[in-house]
Amino acid sequence: MPILRNISQLATCPPGHSQEDAGLVSQAAVAWRDGTVRWVGPYQQMPAEFAGEPAVDCEHRLVVPGLVDCHTHLCFGGWRGDEFEARLRGASYQEIAAGGGGISRTVAATRGASLGELQRKAHAALEAILRLGVTTLECKSGYGLDEANELKQLEVYRRLDALQPIDLVPTFLGAHVVPPEHRKNRERYVDLLCDRLIPLVVRQGLARFCDVFVEEGAYTVDEARRILGTAKAHGLGLKVHAEQLSAGGGALLAAEMGAVSAEHLEYASDAAIEALAAAGTVAVSLPLASLYLGDRYLPAREMLKAGLRVAVATDFNPGSAPSYHLPLAMALACLNQSMTPQEVLMGATTVAARALSLQDRVGSLLPGYQADLAIIDAPTLSHWLYHFVPNACLHVLKNGRWVT
Ligand code: NIG
Ligand code: FE
């Protein structure tokens, strides 16, 4: 039974804890066998039976659960650096989208890329993401927006899940925007999603969740209700991109439909916060999108006070959040959402796992959990999130095996 010892601070991140308490243990050790955590606690209290087992010395460093990035748009063709520059010159994200840029441009680039090209590009990103300490990652479709190209993105995820160590959790986002060829008759595309694409994706086992972007220029609340209702009837879990650029009603819909998570929520009202708290829906904060769009951050303090759980994720995509750096998103959540380091770590581990309905398997370092962890080159959690370096993660254990 391999053992990790001389851990200066171990974050256990129990799913039942209040978010402000990451279950920190000083001078700790962890033992695992066959991919599962068997024991965690202060080294002094380690059971005698483990004494002769092979041990790795952490040299007085921080150990955290493998990070969970619960919101990415990992697979896409092309990039949009020119739009980044246009925004710096004063154009807004919405103006660029209305002029034919934005998500629609990435749809065209993704349709034009082969499965192999998309797979290689996403694989390279995953290799870098793993080295940051991420061991579980949600990934959305939504840049295909027709049958062949939505399936192509989801097939990239299916293949990559088998080819590399990070566990991938695929989400069907066929309702990202209305594709250009259906703009004159939106209802026909919603019919296609409900009558054909959702049943097909479920039959082929290609997604665990369905997401809809509720916003001016994307989907209305009524359209989203129909799409999410269909997805639910087919057994998919629900997510909503809600209140990102305006208060559009997506959060109330997420609560009404029993969505597992509502994402963005930068413009969430008090009523929306209350409804999400009552429904037990996780709020997913995406501080990199706020940073890149120069827009407001989600009201984390109000949410935590209302009893909502707040996850922290990257939103990695070529437009609003062109970075997969989850520890950077975590530092931003401290600095711009006034979340404490413990709240943020919980948000990128067990709360993020809850946003994927995986909180019983990943996101915590407790007996019975998957042996996924990261050794961080910092003595404490607060030191890690305050002293930002390109990558503080030294080694990653995934399913009980060292993968970096
Ligand atoms: O989560 N809001 C909608 N979708 C993405 C942006 C996608 C893009 O700009 O390509 C988001 O921010
Ligand atoms: Fe997103």
CSV table of C-alpha atoms and ligand atoms in Angstrom, one decimal:
chain,number,residue,atom,x,y,z
A,1,MET,CA,0.0,0.0,0.0
A,2,PRO,CA,1.8,3.2,-1.2
A,3,ILE,CA,2.0,6.1,1.2
A,4,LEU,CA,2.6,9.8,0.9
A,5,ARG,CA,4.1,11.3,4.0
A,6,ASN,CA,5.7,14.6,5.3
A,7,ILE,CA,2.8,16.6,3.9
A,8,SER,CA,2.9,20.1,5.5
A,9,GLN,CA,-0.8,20.6,4.8
A,10,LEU,CA,-3.3,18.2,3.4
A,11,ALA,CA,-6.7,19.4,2.1
A,12,THR,CA,-9.3,16.6,2.4
A,13,CYS,CA,-12.2,18.7,1.0
A,14,PRO,CA,-15.1,16.6,2.5
A,15,PRO,CA,-18.3,16.9,0.5
A,16,GLY,CA,-20.4,17.5,3.6
A,17,HIS,CA,-18.4,20.4,4.9
A,18,SER,CA,-19.5,24.0,4.7
A,19,GLN,CA,-17.5,25.5,1.9
A,20,GLU,CA,-15.3,27.6,4.2
A,21,ASP,CA,-13.8,24.5,5.7
A,22,ALA,CA,-11.6,22.5,3.4
A,23,GLY,CA,-10.7,19.9,6.0
A,24,LEU,CA,-7.1,20.9,6.4
A,25,VAL,CA,-4.7,18.5,8.2
A,26,SER,CA,-1.2,19.4,9.2
A,27,GLN,CA,1.8,17.0,9.2
A,28,ALA,CA,-0.3,14.5,7.3
A,29,ALA,CA,0.0,11.3,5.4
A,30,VAL,CA,-2.2,9.5,2.8
A,31,ALA,CA,-2.3,5.8,2.0
A,32,TRP,CA,-4.0,4.2,-1.1
A,33,ARG,CA,-4.3,0.8,-2.8
A,34,ASP,CA,-5.7,-0.2,-6.2
A,35,GLY,CA,-6.6,3.3,-7.2
A,36,THR,CA,-8.6,4.0,-4.0
A,37,VAL,CA,-7.7,6.1,-0.9
A,38,ARG,CA,-7.5,3.9,2.2
A,39,TRP,CA,-6.4,6.2,4.9
A,40,VAL,CA,-5.7,10.0,5.5
A,41,GLY,CA,-4.8,11.8,8.7
A,42,PRO,CA,-2.0,13.2,10.9
A,43,TYR,CA,1.2,11.1,10.3
A,44,GLN,CA,1.5,10.5,14.0
A,45,GLN,CA,-1.8,8.6,13.9
A,46,MET,CA,-1.0,6.4,11.0
A,47,PRO,CA,-1.9,2.8,11.8
A,48,ALA,CA,1.1,0.6,12.6
A,49,GLU,CA,0.2,-1.8,9.8
A,50,PHE,CA,1.3,0.8,7.3
A,51,ALA,CA,4.7,1.4,8.8
A,52,GLY,CA,6.7,-0.9,6.5
A,53,GLU,CA,5.0,0.2,3.3
A,54,PRO,CA,6.8,2.1,0.5
A,55,ALA,CA,6.6,5.8,1.3
A,56,VAL,CA,7.1,8.9,-0.8
A,57,ASP,CA,8.4,11.9,1.1
A,58,CYS,CA,6.5,15.1,0.2
A,59,GLU,CA,9.3,17.2,1.7
A,60,HIS,CA,6.8,19.4,3.6
A,61,ARG,CA,4.6,20.4,0.8
A,62,LEU,CA,0.8,20.9,0.2
A,63,VAL,CA,-1.3,18.0,-1.1
A,64,VAL,CA,-4.8,18.6,-2.5
A,65,PRO,CA,-7.4,16.4,-4.2
A,66,GLY,CA,-6.9,16.2,-8.0
A,67,LEU,CA,-8.6,19.4,-9.3
A,68,VAL,CA,-11.9,19.2,-11.1
A,69,ASP,CA,-12.5,21.7,-14.0
A,70,CYS,CA,-16.3,21.4,-14.2
A,71,HIS,CA,-16.8,23.8,-17.2
A,72,THR,CA,-14.8,23.8,-20.4
A,73,HIS,CA,-15.4,24.1,-24.2
A,74,LEU,CA,-12.2,22.0,-24.8
A,75,CYS,CA,-12.7,20.9,-28.4
A,76,PHE,CA,-12.7,23.7,-31.0
A,77,GLY,CA,-11.2,24.7,-34.4
A,78,GLY,CA,-9.1,27.8,-34.8
A,79,TRP,CA,-8.6,30.7,-32.3
A,80,ARG,CA,-9.9,34.3,-32.1
A,81,GLY,CA,-6.9,36.4,-31.2
A,82,ASP,CA,-8.0,39.1,-33.6
A,83,GLU,CA,-11.3,39.5,-31.7
A,84,PHE,CA,-9.2,39.9,-28.5
A,85,GLU,CA,-7.5,42.8,-30.1
A,86,ALA,CA,-10.8,44.3,-31.4
A,87,ARG,CA,-12.2,44.1,-27.9
A,88,LEU,CA,-9.1,45.9,-26.6
A,89,ARG,CA,-9.9,48.7,-29.1
A,90,GLY,CA,-13.4,49.0,-27.7
A,91,ALA,CA,-15.7,46.6,-29.5
A,92,SER,CA,-17.9,44.5,-27.2
A,93,TYR,CA,-18.2,40.7,-27.2
A,94,GLN,CA,-21.8,41.1,-28.2
A,95,GLU,CA,-21.0,43.5,-31.1
A,96,ILE,CA,-18.4,41.1,-32.4
A,97,ALA,CA,-21.0,38.3,-32.3
A,98,ALA,CA,-23.7,40.4,-34.0
A,99,GLY,CA,-21.2,41.1,-36.8
A,100,GLY,CA,-20.7,37.4,-37.5
A,101,GLY,CA,-17.7,36.8,-35.3
A,102,GLY,CA,-17.6,35.2,-31.9
A,103,ILE,CA,-19.1,31.7,-31.4
A,104,SER,CA,-20.3,31.5,-35.0
A,105,ARG,CA,-16.7,31.9,-36.3
A,106,THR,CA,-15.5,29.1,-34.1
A,107,VAL,CA,-18.4,27.0,-35.4
A,108,ALA,CA,-17.2,27.5,-38.9
A,109,ALA,CA,-13.6,26.6,-38.0
A,110,THR,CA,-14.7,23.5,-36.0
A,111,ARG,CA,-16.9,22.3,-38.9
A,112,GLY,CA,-13.9,22.8,-41.2
A,113,ALA,CA,-11.5,20.8,-39.0
A,114,SER,CA,-11.1,17.0,-39.2
A,115,LEU,CA,-11.8,14.8,-36.3
A,116,GLY,CA,-8.0,14.0,-36.1
A,117,GLU,CA,-7.0,17.7,-36.1
A,118,LEU,CA,-9.5,18.5,-33.3
A,119,GLN,CA,-8.4,15.4,-31.4
A,120,ARG,CA,-4.7,16.4,-31.6
A,121,LYS,CA,-5.3,19.9,-30.5
A,122,ALA,CA,-7.5,19.0,-27.5
A,123,HIS,CA,-5.1,16.2,-26.5
A,124,ALA,CA,-2.2,18.7,-26.4
A,125,ALA,CA,-4.3,21.0,-24.1
A,126,LEU,CA,-5.1,18.0,-21.9
A,127,GLU,CA,-1.5,17.2,-21.4
A,128,ALA,CA,-0.8,20.7,-20.2
A,129,ILE,CA,-4.0,20.7,-18.1
A,130,LEU,CA,-2.9,17.5,-16.3
A,131,ARG,CA,0.4,19.0,-15.4
A,132,LEU,CA,-1.5,21.8,-13.6
A,133,GLY,CA,-3.1,19.2,-11.3
A,134,VAL,CA,-6.5,18.7,-13.0
A,135,THR,CA,-7.6,15.1,-12.9
A,136,THR,CA,-11.3,15.4,-13.9
A,137,LEU,CA,-12.6,17.8,-16.6
A,138,GLU,CA,-16.1,18.5,-18.1
A,139,CYS,CA,-16.0,19.3,-21.8
A,140,LYS,CA,-18.9,20.7,-23.9
A,141,SER,CA,-19.8,20.3,-27.5
A,142,GLY,CA,-21.5,23.3,-29.1
A,143,TYR,CA,-19.2,24.4,-31.9
A,144,GLY,CA,-20.6,21.9,-34.4
A,145,LEU,CA,-24.3,22.8,-34.2
A,146,ASP,CA,-25.3,20.2,-36.7
A,147,GLU,CA,-25.5,16.4,-36.5
A,148,ALA,CA,-22.2,15.5,-38.0
A,149,ASN,CA,-20.2,18.1,-36.2
A,150,GLU,CA,-21.7,17.8,-32.8
A,151,LEU,CA,-21.1,14.1,-33.0
A,152,LYS,CA,-17.5,14.8,-34.2
A,153,GLN,CA,-16.8,16.9,-31.1
A,154,LEU,CA,-18.3,14.3,-28.7
A,155,GLU,CA,-16.4,11.6,-30.5
A,156,VAL,CA,-13.1,13.5,-29.8
A,157,TYR,CA,-14.1,13.4,-26.1
A,158,ARG,CA,-14.9,9.7,-26.2
A,159,ARG,CA,-11.5,8.9,-27.7
A,160,LEU,CA,-9.5,11.2,-25.5
A,161,ASP,CA,-11.1,9.8,-22.4
A,162,ALA,CA,-9.6,6.5,-23.2
A,163,LEU,CA,-6.2,7.9,-24.4
A,164,GLN,CA,-5.0,10.0,-21.5
A,165,PRO,CA,-5.3,10.1,-17.7
A,166,ILE,CA,-7.9,12.9,-17.1
A,167,ASP,CA,-11.4,11.7,-16.6
A,168,LEU,CA,-13.6,13.5,-19.2
A,169,VAL,CA,-17.3,14.3,-18.5
A,170,PRO,CA,-18.9,15.2,-21.8
A,171,THR,CA,-21.8,17.7,-22.1
A,172,PHE,CA,-24.1,18.2,-25.1
A,173,LEU,CA,-24.3,22.0,-25.9
A,174,GLY,CA,-26.1,21.8,-29.2
A,175,ALA,CA,-28.0,24.8,-27.9
A,176,HIS,CA,-25.0,27.1,-27.7
A,177,VAL,CA,-26.2,29.6,-30.4
A,178,VAL,CA,-28.6,29.1,-33.3
A,179,PRO,CA,-26.5,28.0,-36.3
A,180,PRO,CA,-26.4,30.5,-39.2
A,181,GLU,CA,-28.4,28.2,-41.6
A,182,HIS,CA,-31.3,28.1,-39.1
A,183,ARG,CA,-31.5,31.7,-38.1
A,184,LYS,CA,-34.5,32.4,-40.2
A,185,ASN,CA,-36.4,29.5,-38.7
A,186,ARG,CA,-35.1,28.9,-35.2
A,187,GLU,CA,-37.9,26.6,-34.3
A,188,ARG,CA,-36.7,24.1,-36.9
A,189,TYR,CA,-33.3,23.9,-35.1
A,190,VAL,CA,-35.0,23.5,-31.7
A,191,ASP,CA,-37.0,20.7,-33.3
A,192,LEU,CA,-33.9,19.1,-34.6
A,193,LEU,CA,-32.3,19.2,-31.1
A,194,CYS,CA,-35.3,17.7,-29.4
A,195,ASP,CA,-36.5,15.2,-31.9
A,196,ARG,CA,-33.2,14.0,-33.3
A,197,LEU,CA,-29.9,15.1,-31.7
A,198,ILE,CA,-30.6,14.6,-28.0
A,199,PRO,CA,-32.1,11.1,-28.5
A,200,LEU,CA,-29.1,10.2,-30.8
A,201,VAL,CA,-26.5,11.5,-28.4
A,202,VAL,CA,-28.1,9.6,-25.5
A,203,ARG,CA,-28.4,6.4,-27.6
A,204,GLN,CA,-24.7,6.5,-28.4
A,205,GLY,CA,-23.8,7.3,-24.8
A,206,LEU,CA,-21.8,10.4,-25.9
A,207,ALA,CA,-22.9,12.9,-23.1
A,208,ARG,CA,-23.8,12.9,-19.4
A,209,PHE,CA,-25.3,16.4,-19.3
A,210,CYS,CA,-27.2,18.8,-21.6
A,211,ASP,CA,-26.4,22.6,-21.4
A,212,VAL,CA,-28.2,25.6,-23.0
A,213,PHE,CA,-26.9,29.2,-23.4
A,214,VAL,CA,-29.8,31.4,-22.2
A,215,GLU,CA,-29.0,34.9,-23.4
A,216,GLU,CA,-30.0,37.6,-25.9
A,217,GLY,CA,-28.5,36.3,-29.2
A,218,ALA,CA,-28.6,32.7,-28.0
A,219,TYR,CA,-31.7,30.9,-26.6
A,220,THR,CA,-34.8,32.2,-24.9
A,221,VAL,CA,-36.1,30.9,-21.6
A,222,ASP,CA,-39.0,29.1,-23.4
A,223,GLU,CA,-36.7,27.5,-26.0
A,224,ALA,CA,-34.3,26.4,-23.2
A,225,ARG,CA,-37.2,24.9,-21.1
A,226,ARG,CA,-38.2,22.7,-24.1
A,227,ILE,CA,-34.6,21.6,-24.8
A,228,LEU,CA,-33.8,20.9,-21.2
A,229,GLY,CA,-37.1,19.1,-20.6
A,230,THR,CA,-36.4,16.8,-23.5
A,231,ALA,CA,-32.8,16.2,-22.2
A,232,LYS,CA,-34.2,15.4,-18.8
A,233,ALA,CA,-36.7,13.0,-20.2
A,234,HIS,CA,-33.9,11.2,-21.9
A,235,GLY,CA,-31.9,10.9,-18.7
A,236,LEU,CA,-29.3,13.6,-19.1
A,237,GLY,CA,-28.3,15.9,-16.2
A,238,LEU,CA,-29.0,19.6,-16.8
A,239,LYS,CA,-26.7,22.6,-16.9
A,240,VAL,CA,-27.5,26.2,-17.9
A,241,HIS,CA,-25.2,29.1,-19.1
A,242,ALA,CA,-27.2,31.7,-17.2
A,243,GLU,CA,-27.1,35.5,-16.6
A,244,GLN,CA,-23.6,35.9,-18.2
A,245,LEU,CA,-24.1,39.2,-20.0
A,246,SER,CA,-27.5,40.2,-18.7
A,247,ALA,CA,-30.2,39.0,-16.3
A,248,GLY,CA,-32.1,36.8,-18.8
A,249,GLY,CA,-33.9,34.4,-16.5
A,250,GLY,CA,-31.7,31.4,-17.1
A,251,ALA,CA,-31.0,31.0,-13.4
A,252,LEU,CA,-34.7,30.8,-12.4
A,253,LEU,CA,-35.1,28.2,-15.2
A,254,ALA,CA,-32.1,26.2,-13.9
A,255,ALA,CA,-33.8,26.1,-10.4
A,256,GLU,CA,-37.2,25.3,-11.9
A,257,MET,CA,-35.8,22.4,-14.0
A,258,GLY,CA,-33.7,21.0,-11.1
A,259,ALA,CA,-30.4,21.6,-13.0
A,260,VAL,CA,-27.3,20.3,-11.3
A,261,SER,CA,-25.5,23.6,-12.0
A,262,ALA,CA,-26.0,27.1,-13.3
A,263,GLU,CA,-22.9,28.6,-14.9
A,264,HIS,CA,-21.6,32.2,-15.1
A,265,LEU,CA,-24.3,34.1,-13.1
A,266,GLU,CA,-22.4,37.4,-13.2
A,267,TYR,CA,-25.8,39.2,-13.4
A,268,ALA,CA,-27.7,36.9,-11.0
A,269,SER,CA,-30.3,38.8,-9.0
A,270,ASP,CA,-31.1,38.2,-5.3
A,271,ALA,CA,-34.3,36.3,-6.4
A,272,ALA,CA,-32.1,34.0,-8.7
A,273,ILE,CA,-29.7,33.4,-5.8
A,274,GLU,CA,-32.5,32.4,-3.5
A,275,ALA,CA,-34.1,30.1,-6.1
A,276,LEU,CA,-30.8,28.3,-6.9
A,277,ALA,CA,-30.1,27.9,-3.1
A,278,ALA,CA,-33.6,26.4,-2.6
A,279,ALA,CA,-33.1,24.0,-5.5
A,280,GLY,CA,-29.6,22.9,-4.4
A,281,THR,CA,-28.2,23.9,-7.8
A,282,VAL,CA,-24.4,24.6,-7.8
A,283,ALA,CA,-23.3,28.1,-9.0
A,284,VAL,CA,-20.3,27.7,-11.3
A,285,SER,CA,-18.1,30.8,-11.3
A,286,LEU,CA,-15.9,31.4,-14.3
A,287,PRO,CA,-13.6,34.3,-13.3
A,288,LEU,CA,-11.4,34.0,-16.4
A,289,ALA,CA,-14.4,35.0,-18.6
A,290,SER,CA,-15.0,38.1,-16.4
A,291,LEU,CA,-11.3,38.9,-16.7
A,292,TYR,CA,-11.1,38.6,-20.5
A,293,LEU,CA,-14.5,40.3,-21.1
A,294,GLY,CA,-13.7,43.1,-18.6
A,295,ASP,CA,-17.2,42.5,-17.1
A,296,ARG,CA,-18.4,41.9,-13.6
A,297,TYR,CA,-17.7,38.8,-11.5
A,298,LEU,CA,-20.3,36.6,-10.0
A,299,PRO,CA,-21.5,37.7,-6.5
A,300,ALA,CA,-19.9,34.9,-4.6
A,301,ARG,CA,-20.2,36.4,-1.1
A,302,GLU,CA,-24.0,36.8,-1.5
A,303,MET,CA,-24.3,33.3,-2.8
A,304,LEU,CA,-22.3,31.7,-0.1
A,305,LYS,CA,-24.3,33.6,2.5
A,306,ALA,CA,-27.5,32.3,0.9
A,307,GLY,CA,-26.2,28.8,1.3
A,308,LEU,CA,-25.3,28.2,-2.3
A,309,ARG,CA,-22.3,26.2,-3.2
A,310,VAL,CA,-19.9,28.1,-5.6
A,311,ALA,CA,-17.7,26.1,-7.9
A,312,VAL,CA,-14.7,27.6,-9.7
A,313,ALA,CA,-13.9,26.6,-13.2
A,314,THR,CA,-12.0,27.9,-16.3
A,315,ASP,CA,-14.7,28.1,-19.1
A,316,PHE,CA,-11.7,27.4,-21.4
A,317,ASN,CA,-12.8,28.4,-25.0
A,318,PRO,CA,-11.3,30.5,-27.8
A,319,GLY,CA,-13.5,33.6,-27.2
A,320,SER,CA,-14.4,34.6,-23.6
A,321,ALA,CA,-11.8,32.6,-21.7
A,322,PRO,CA,-8.8,31.5,-23.8
A,323,SER,CA,-7.0,29.9,-20.9
A,324,TYR,CA,-7.2,26.4,-19.3
A,325,HIS,CA,-5.3,27.5,-16.2
A,326,LEU,CA,-7.5,26.5,-13.3
A,327,PRO,CA,-5.1,27.7,-10.6
A,328,LEU,CA,-5.2,31.1,-12.2
A,329,ALA,CA,-9.0,31.0,-12.2
A,330,MET,CA,-8.7,30.1,-8.5
A,331,ALA,CA,-6.5,33.0,-7.7
A,332,LEU,CA,-8.9,35.3,-9.5
A,333,ALA,CA,-11.8,33.9,-7.5
A,334,CYS,CA,-9.9,35.0,-4.3
A,335,LEU,CA,-9.0,38.4,-5.6
A,336,ASN,CA,-12.2,39.4,-7.5
A,337,GLN,CA,-14.9,37.3,-5.8
A,338,SER,CA,-13.6,37.7,-2.3
A,339,MET,CA,-13.6,34.0,-1.7
A,340,THR,CA,-11.1,32.6,0.8
A,341,PRO,CA,-8.5,30.1,-0.3
A,342,GLN,CA,-10.4,27.3,1.4
A,343,GLU,CA,-13.7,28.3,-0.3
A,344,VAL,CA,-11.9,28.4,-3.6
A,345,LEU,CA,-10.2,25.0,-3.2
A,346,MET,CA,-13.5,23.4,-2.2
A,347,GLY,CA,-15.0,25.1,-5.3
A,348,ALA,CA,-12.4,23.5,-7.6
A,349,THR,CA,-12.6,20.1,-6.0
A,350,THR,CA,-15.7,18.7,-4.2
A,351,VAL,CA,-18.1,21.5,-5.2
A,352,ALA,CA,-17.0,21.1,-8.8
A,353,ALA,CA,-17.4,17.4,-8.5
A,354,ARG,CA,-21.0,18.0,-7.3
A,355,ALA,CA,-21.6,20.1,-10.4
A,356,LEU,CA,-20.8,16.9,-12.3
A,357,SER,CA,-22.8,14.6,-9.9
A,358,LEU,CA,-19.4,13.0,-9.0
A,359,GLN,CA,-19.0,14.2,-5.4
A,360,ASP,CA,-19.1,10.6,-4.0
A,361,ARG,CA,-16.1,9.5,-6.1
A,362,VAL,CA,-13.8,12.5,-6.8
A,363,GLY,CA,-12.9,15.9,-5.4
A,364,SER,CA,-12.1,14.7,-1.8
A,365,LEU,CA,-9.2,12.9,-0.2
A,366,LEU,CA,-11.1,10.5,2.1
A,367,PRO,CA,-11.1,6.7,2.4
A,368,GLY,CA,-13.1,5.2,-0.5
A,369,TYR,CA,-12.4,8.1,-2.9
A,370,GLN,CA,-10.5,7.7,-6.2
A,371,ALA,CA,-6.8,8.2,-5.4
A,372,ASP,CA,-6.4,11.4,-7.4
A,373,LEU,CA,-4.2,14.1,-5.9
A,374,ALA,CA,-1.7,16.8,-6.7
A,375,ILE,CA,1.5,17.7,-4.8
A,376,ILE,CA,1.9,21.4,-4.8
A,377,ASP,CA,5.2,23.2,-4.3
A,378,ALA,CA,3.9,25.4,-1.5
A,379,PRO,CA,3.8,24.9,2.3
A,380,THR,CA,0.1,25.9,2.7
A,381,LEU,CA,-3.0,26.5,0.6
A,382,SER,CA,-3.0,30.2,1.1
A,383,HIS,CA,0.6,30.4,0.1
A,384,TRP,CA,-0.2,28.5,-3.2
A,385,LEU,CA,-3.0,30.9,-4.2
A,386,TYR,CA,-1.2,34.1,-3.2
A,387,HIS,CA,2.2,33.4,-4.7
A,388,PHE,CA,1.1,32.9,-8.3
A,389,VAL,CA,3.7,31.0,-10.4
A,390,PRO,CA,3.2,29.5,-13.9
A,391,ASN,CA,2.8,26.0,-12.4
A,392,ALA,CA,3.2,25.1,-8.8
A,393,CYS,CA,2.1,21.5,-9.3
A,394,LEU,CA,5.0,19.1,-8.9
A,395,HIS,CA,3.4,15.6,-9.3
A,396,VAL,CA,-0.1,14.2,-10.1
A,397,LEU,CA,-1.4,10.9,-8.9
A,398,LYS,CA,-4.4,9.6,-10.9
A,399,ASN,CA,-6.3,6.5,-9.9
A,400,GLY,CA,-3.3,5.5,-7.7
A,401,ARG,CA,-0.7,6.0,-10.4
A,402,TRP,CA,1.9,8.7,-10.8
A,403,VAL,CA,1.1,10.4,-14.1
A,404,THR,CA,3.4,13.5,-13.9
B,1,NIG,O1,-19.2,30.2,-21.7
B,1,NIG,N1,-21.3,32.0,-23.1
B,1,NIG,C1,-21.3,31.2,-24.0
B,1,NIG,N2,-20.2,30.4,-24.4
B,1,NIG,C2,-18.9,30.6,-24.0
B,1,NIG,C3,-18.1,31.5,-24.9
B,1,NIG,C4,-17.8,30.8,-26.1
B,1,NIG,C5,-17.0,31.6,-27.1
B,1,NIG,O2,-16.9,32.8,-27.0
B,1,NIG,O3,-16.6,30.9,-28.1
B,1,NIG,C6,-18.8,31.0,-22.5
B,1,NIG,O4,-18.3,32.1,-22.2
B,2,FE,FE,-19.0,28.4,-21.1
